[in-house]
mmCIF file of C-alpha atoms in Angstrom:
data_model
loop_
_atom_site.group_PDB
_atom_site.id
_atom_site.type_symbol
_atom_site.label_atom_id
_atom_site.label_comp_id
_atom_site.label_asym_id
_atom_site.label_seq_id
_atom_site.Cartn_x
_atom_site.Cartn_y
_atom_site.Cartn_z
ATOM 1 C CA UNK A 6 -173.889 -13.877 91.155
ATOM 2 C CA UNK A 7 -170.737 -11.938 91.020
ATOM 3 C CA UNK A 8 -170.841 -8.358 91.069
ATOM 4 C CA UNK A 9 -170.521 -6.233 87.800
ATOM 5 C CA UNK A 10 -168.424 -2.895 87.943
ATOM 6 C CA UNK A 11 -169.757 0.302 86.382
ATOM 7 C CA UNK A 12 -167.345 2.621 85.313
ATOM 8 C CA UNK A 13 -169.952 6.117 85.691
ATOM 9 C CA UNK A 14 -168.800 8.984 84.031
ATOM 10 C CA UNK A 15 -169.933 12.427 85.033
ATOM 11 C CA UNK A 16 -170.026 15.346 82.550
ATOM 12 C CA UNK A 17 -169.739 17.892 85.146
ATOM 13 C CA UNK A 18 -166.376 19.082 87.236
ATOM 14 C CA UNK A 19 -169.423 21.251 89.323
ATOM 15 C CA UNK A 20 -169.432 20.757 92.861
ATOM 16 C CA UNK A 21 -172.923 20.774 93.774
ATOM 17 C CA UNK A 22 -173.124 19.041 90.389
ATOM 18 C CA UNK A 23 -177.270 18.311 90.010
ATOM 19 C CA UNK A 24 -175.502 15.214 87.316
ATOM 20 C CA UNK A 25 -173.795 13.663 90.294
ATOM 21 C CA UNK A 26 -176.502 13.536 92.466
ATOM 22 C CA UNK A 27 -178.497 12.059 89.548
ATOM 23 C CA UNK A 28 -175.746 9.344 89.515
ATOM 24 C CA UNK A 29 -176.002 8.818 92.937
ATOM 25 C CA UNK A 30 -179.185 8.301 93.213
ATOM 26 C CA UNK A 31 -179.214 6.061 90.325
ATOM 27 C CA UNK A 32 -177.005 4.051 92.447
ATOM 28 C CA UNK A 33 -179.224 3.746 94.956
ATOM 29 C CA UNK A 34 -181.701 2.320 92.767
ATOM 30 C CA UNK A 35 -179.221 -0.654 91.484
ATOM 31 C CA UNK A 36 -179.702 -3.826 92.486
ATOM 32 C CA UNK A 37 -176.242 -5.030 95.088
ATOM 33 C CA UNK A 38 -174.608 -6.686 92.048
ATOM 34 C CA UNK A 39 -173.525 -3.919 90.803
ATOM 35 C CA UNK A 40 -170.892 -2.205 91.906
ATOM 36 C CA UNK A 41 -170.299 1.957 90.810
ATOM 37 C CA UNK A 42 -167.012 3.598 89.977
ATOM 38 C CA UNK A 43 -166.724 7.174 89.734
ATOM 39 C CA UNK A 44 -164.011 7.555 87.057
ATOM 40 C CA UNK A 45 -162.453 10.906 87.765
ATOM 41 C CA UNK A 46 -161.605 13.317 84.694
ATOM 42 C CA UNK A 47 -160.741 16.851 86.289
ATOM 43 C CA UNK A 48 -157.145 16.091 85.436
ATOM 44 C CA UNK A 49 -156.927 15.196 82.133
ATOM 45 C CA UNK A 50 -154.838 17.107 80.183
ATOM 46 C CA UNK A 51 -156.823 17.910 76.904
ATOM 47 C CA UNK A 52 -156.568 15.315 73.985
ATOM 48 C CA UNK A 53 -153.162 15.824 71.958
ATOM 49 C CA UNK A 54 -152.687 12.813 69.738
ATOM 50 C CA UNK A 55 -148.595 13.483 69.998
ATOM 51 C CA UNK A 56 -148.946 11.540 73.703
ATOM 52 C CA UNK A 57 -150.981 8.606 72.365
ATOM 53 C CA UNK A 58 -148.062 6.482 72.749
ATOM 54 C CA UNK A 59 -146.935 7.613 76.419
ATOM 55 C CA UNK A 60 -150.024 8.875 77.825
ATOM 56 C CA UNK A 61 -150.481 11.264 81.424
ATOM 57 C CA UNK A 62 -151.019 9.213 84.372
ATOM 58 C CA UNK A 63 -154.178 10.742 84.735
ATOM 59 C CA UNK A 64 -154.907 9.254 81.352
ATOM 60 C CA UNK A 65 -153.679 6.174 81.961
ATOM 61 C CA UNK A 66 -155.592 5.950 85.296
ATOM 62 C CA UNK A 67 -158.853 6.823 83.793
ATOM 63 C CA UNK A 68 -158.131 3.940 80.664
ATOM 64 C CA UNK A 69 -157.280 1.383 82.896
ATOM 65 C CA UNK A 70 -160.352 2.271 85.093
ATOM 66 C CA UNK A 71 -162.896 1.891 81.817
ATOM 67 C CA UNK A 72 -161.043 -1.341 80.838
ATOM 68 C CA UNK A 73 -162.256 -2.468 84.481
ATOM 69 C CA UNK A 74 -165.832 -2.472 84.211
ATOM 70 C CA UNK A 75 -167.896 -4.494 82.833
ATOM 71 C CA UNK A 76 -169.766 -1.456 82.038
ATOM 72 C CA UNK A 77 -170.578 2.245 81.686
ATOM 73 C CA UNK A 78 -172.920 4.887 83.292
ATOM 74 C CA UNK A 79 -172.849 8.017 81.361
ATOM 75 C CA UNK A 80 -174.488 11.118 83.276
ATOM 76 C CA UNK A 81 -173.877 14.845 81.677
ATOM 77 C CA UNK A 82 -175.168 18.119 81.458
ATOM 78 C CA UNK A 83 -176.023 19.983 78.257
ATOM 79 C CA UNK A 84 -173.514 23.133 77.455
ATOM 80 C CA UNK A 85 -174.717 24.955 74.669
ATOM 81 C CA UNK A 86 -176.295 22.265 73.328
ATOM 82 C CA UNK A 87 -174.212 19.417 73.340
ATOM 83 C CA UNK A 88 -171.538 17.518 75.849
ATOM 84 C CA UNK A 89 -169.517 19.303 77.972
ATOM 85 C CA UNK A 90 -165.978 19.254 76.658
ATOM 86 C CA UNK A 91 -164.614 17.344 79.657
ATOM 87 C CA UNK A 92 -166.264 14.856 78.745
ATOM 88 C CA UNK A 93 -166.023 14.816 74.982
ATOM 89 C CA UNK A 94 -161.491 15.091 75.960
ATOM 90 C CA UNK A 95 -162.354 11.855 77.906
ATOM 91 C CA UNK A 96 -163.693 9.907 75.061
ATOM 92 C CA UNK A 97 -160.784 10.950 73.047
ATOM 93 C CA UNK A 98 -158.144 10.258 75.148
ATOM 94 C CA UNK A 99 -160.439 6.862 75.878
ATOM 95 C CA UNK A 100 -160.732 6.121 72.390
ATOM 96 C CA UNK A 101 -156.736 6.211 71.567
ATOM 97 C CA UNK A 102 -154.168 5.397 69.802
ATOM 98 C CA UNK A 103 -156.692 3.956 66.885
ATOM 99 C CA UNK A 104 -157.876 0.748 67.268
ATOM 100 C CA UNK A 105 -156.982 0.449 71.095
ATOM 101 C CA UNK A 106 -160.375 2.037 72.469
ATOM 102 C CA UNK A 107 -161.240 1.491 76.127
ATOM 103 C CA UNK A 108 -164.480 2.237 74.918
ATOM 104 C CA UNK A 109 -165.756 -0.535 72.383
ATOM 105 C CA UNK A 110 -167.483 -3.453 73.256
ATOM 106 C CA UNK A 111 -168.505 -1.733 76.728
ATOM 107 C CA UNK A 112 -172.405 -1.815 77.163
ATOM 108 C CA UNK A 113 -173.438 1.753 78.296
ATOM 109 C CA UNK A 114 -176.108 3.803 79.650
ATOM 110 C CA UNK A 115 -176.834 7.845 79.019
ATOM 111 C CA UNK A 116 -178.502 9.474 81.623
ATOM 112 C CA UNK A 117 -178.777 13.657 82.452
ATOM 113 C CA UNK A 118 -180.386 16.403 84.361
ATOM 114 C CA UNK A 119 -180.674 20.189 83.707
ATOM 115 C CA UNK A 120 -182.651 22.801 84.773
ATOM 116 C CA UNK A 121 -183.636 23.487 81.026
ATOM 117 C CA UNK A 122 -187.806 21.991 80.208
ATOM 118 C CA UNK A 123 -185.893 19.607 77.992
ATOM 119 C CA UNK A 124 -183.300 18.851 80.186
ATOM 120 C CA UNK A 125 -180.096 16.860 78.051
ATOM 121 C CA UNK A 126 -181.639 15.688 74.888
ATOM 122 C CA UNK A 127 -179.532 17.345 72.387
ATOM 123 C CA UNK A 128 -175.713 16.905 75.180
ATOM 124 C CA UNK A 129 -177.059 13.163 74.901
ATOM 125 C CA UNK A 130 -178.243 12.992 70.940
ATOM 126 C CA UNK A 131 -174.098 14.102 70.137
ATOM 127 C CA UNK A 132 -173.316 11.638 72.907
ATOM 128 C CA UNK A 133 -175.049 9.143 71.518
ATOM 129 C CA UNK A 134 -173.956 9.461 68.295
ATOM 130 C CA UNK A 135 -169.958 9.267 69.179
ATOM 131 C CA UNK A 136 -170.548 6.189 71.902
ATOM 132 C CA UNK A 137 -172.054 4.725 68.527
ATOM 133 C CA UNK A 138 -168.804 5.228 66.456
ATOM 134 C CA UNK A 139 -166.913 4.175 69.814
ATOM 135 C CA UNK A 140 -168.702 1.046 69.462
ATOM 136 C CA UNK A 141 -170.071 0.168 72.463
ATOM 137 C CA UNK A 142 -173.835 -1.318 73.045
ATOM 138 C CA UNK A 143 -176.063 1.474 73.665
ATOM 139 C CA UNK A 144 -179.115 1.105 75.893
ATOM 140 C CA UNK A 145 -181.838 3.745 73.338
ATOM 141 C CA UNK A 146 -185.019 3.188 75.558
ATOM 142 C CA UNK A 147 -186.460 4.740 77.482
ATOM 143 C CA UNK A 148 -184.229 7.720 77.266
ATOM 144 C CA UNK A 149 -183.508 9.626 80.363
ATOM 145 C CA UNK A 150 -183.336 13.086 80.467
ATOM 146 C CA UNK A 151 -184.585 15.345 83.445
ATOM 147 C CA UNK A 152 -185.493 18.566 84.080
ATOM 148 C CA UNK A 153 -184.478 19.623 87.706
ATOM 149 C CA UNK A 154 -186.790 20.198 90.249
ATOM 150 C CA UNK A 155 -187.104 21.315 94.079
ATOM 151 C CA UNK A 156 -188.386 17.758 95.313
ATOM 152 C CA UNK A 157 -186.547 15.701 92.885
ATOM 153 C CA UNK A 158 -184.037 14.637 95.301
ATOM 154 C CA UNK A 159 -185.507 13.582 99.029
ATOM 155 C CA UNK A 160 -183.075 14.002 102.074
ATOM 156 C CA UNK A 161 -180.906 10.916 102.084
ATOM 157 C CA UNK A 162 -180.008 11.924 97.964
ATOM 158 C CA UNK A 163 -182.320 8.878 96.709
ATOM 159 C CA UNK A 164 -185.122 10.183 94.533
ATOM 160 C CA UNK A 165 -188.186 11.846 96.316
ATOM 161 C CA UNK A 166 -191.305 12.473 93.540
ATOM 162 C CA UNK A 167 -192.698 8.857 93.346
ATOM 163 C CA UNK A 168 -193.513 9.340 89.715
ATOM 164 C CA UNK A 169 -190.114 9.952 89.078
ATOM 165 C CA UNK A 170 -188.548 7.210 91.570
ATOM 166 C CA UNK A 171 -190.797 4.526 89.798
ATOM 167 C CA UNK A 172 -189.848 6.079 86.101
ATOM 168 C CA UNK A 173 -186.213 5.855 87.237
ATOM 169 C CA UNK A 174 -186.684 2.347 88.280
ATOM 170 C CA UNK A 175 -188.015 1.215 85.383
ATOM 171 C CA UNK A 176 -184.736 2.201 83.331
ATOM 172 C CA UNK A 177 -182.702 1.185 86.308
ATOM 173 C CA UNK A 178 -184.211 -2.758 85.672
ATOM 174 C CA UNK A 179 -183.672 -2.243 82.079
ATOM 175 C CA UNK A 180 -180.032 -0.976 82.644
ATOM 176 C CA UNK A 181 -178.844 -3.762 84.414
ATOM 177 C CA UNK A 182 -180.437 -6.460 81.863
ATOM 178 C CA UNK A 183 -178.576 -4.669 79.195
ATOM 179 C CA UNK A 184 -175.703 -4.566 81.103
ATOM 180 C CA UNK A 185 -175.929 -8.277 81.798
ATOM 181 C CA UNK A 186 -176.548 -9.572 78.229
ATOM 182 C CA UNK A 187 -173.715 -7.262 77.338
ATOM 183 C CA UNK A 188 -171.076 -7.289 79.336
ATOM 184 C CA UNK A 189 -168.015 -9.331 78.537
#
């Protein structure tokens, strides 16, 4: 079977980002047929709806990158209670001029990780409810949201709690059947 690109989108610009070693391991969960893109977003210029018609290269790059995949991989952290604004300027500038999203039609996944006892829930609730308006098939179960802990991640990045590994494989399988009745 031919492969199926992911376009993964991380919420955080952090380094030692505990979301892109989420997405990472993730990854390593997948089955060989699919394929992961890191779309980068640290330089975007923020949304201005005076350069929908001759956007940033930047922009442009990151569009053309979503209109790749045959999916997406959404992984964020939770500031203040919702997304983190990188990543809410990337759905914007995704998502524009009207009727020319990047976005719709794309079947997507939300995944997060915080330190916080209920990890991303509310960052991925407002998620959620914009990739809904954006129009794009929206895996709901089983929601993935973790709380960060010191033997989450083994040595070699993958996923060390078995608990966790098997949870995390259970909405990996389920990922990549909704990406495959999904994707166009």
């Amino acid at each position: 079977m031919s492969p199926y690109t992911i376009a993964v989108v991380i919420g955080s610009l952090r380094k030692e980002s505990f979301n892109v070693r989420l997405a990472r391991a993730l990854e390593k969960l997948a089955p060989p047929e699919l394929k992961f893109h890191y779309v980068r977003m640290d330089d975007l210029p923020l949304y201005n709806q005076d350069d929908d018609d001759h956007p940033a290269a930047p922009v442009q790059r990151m569009k053309d990158e979503v209109k790749a995949a045959h999916g997406v991989l959404f992984v964020t952290p939770e500031y203040n209670r919702s997304m983190p604004g990188i990543l809410k300027n990337a759905l914007d500038h995704g998502s524009r001029p009207y009727g020319k999203s990047v976005w719709a039609g794309k079947p997507a996944g939300v995944a997060g990780i915080s330190p916080g006892a209920t990890g991303t829930s509310m960052a991925q609730q407002h998620l959620r409810n914009v990739l809904c308006y954006l129009d794009m098939p929206l895996l709901t179960q089983p929601e993935l949201y973790l709380q960060m802990k010191d033997d989450l991640f083994d040595a070699d990045g993958g996923i060390g709690n078995p608990g966790t590994r098997k949870f995390l494989q259970g909405w990996m399988d389920r990922y990549v059947a909704w990406i495959k009745q999904h994707a166009h």
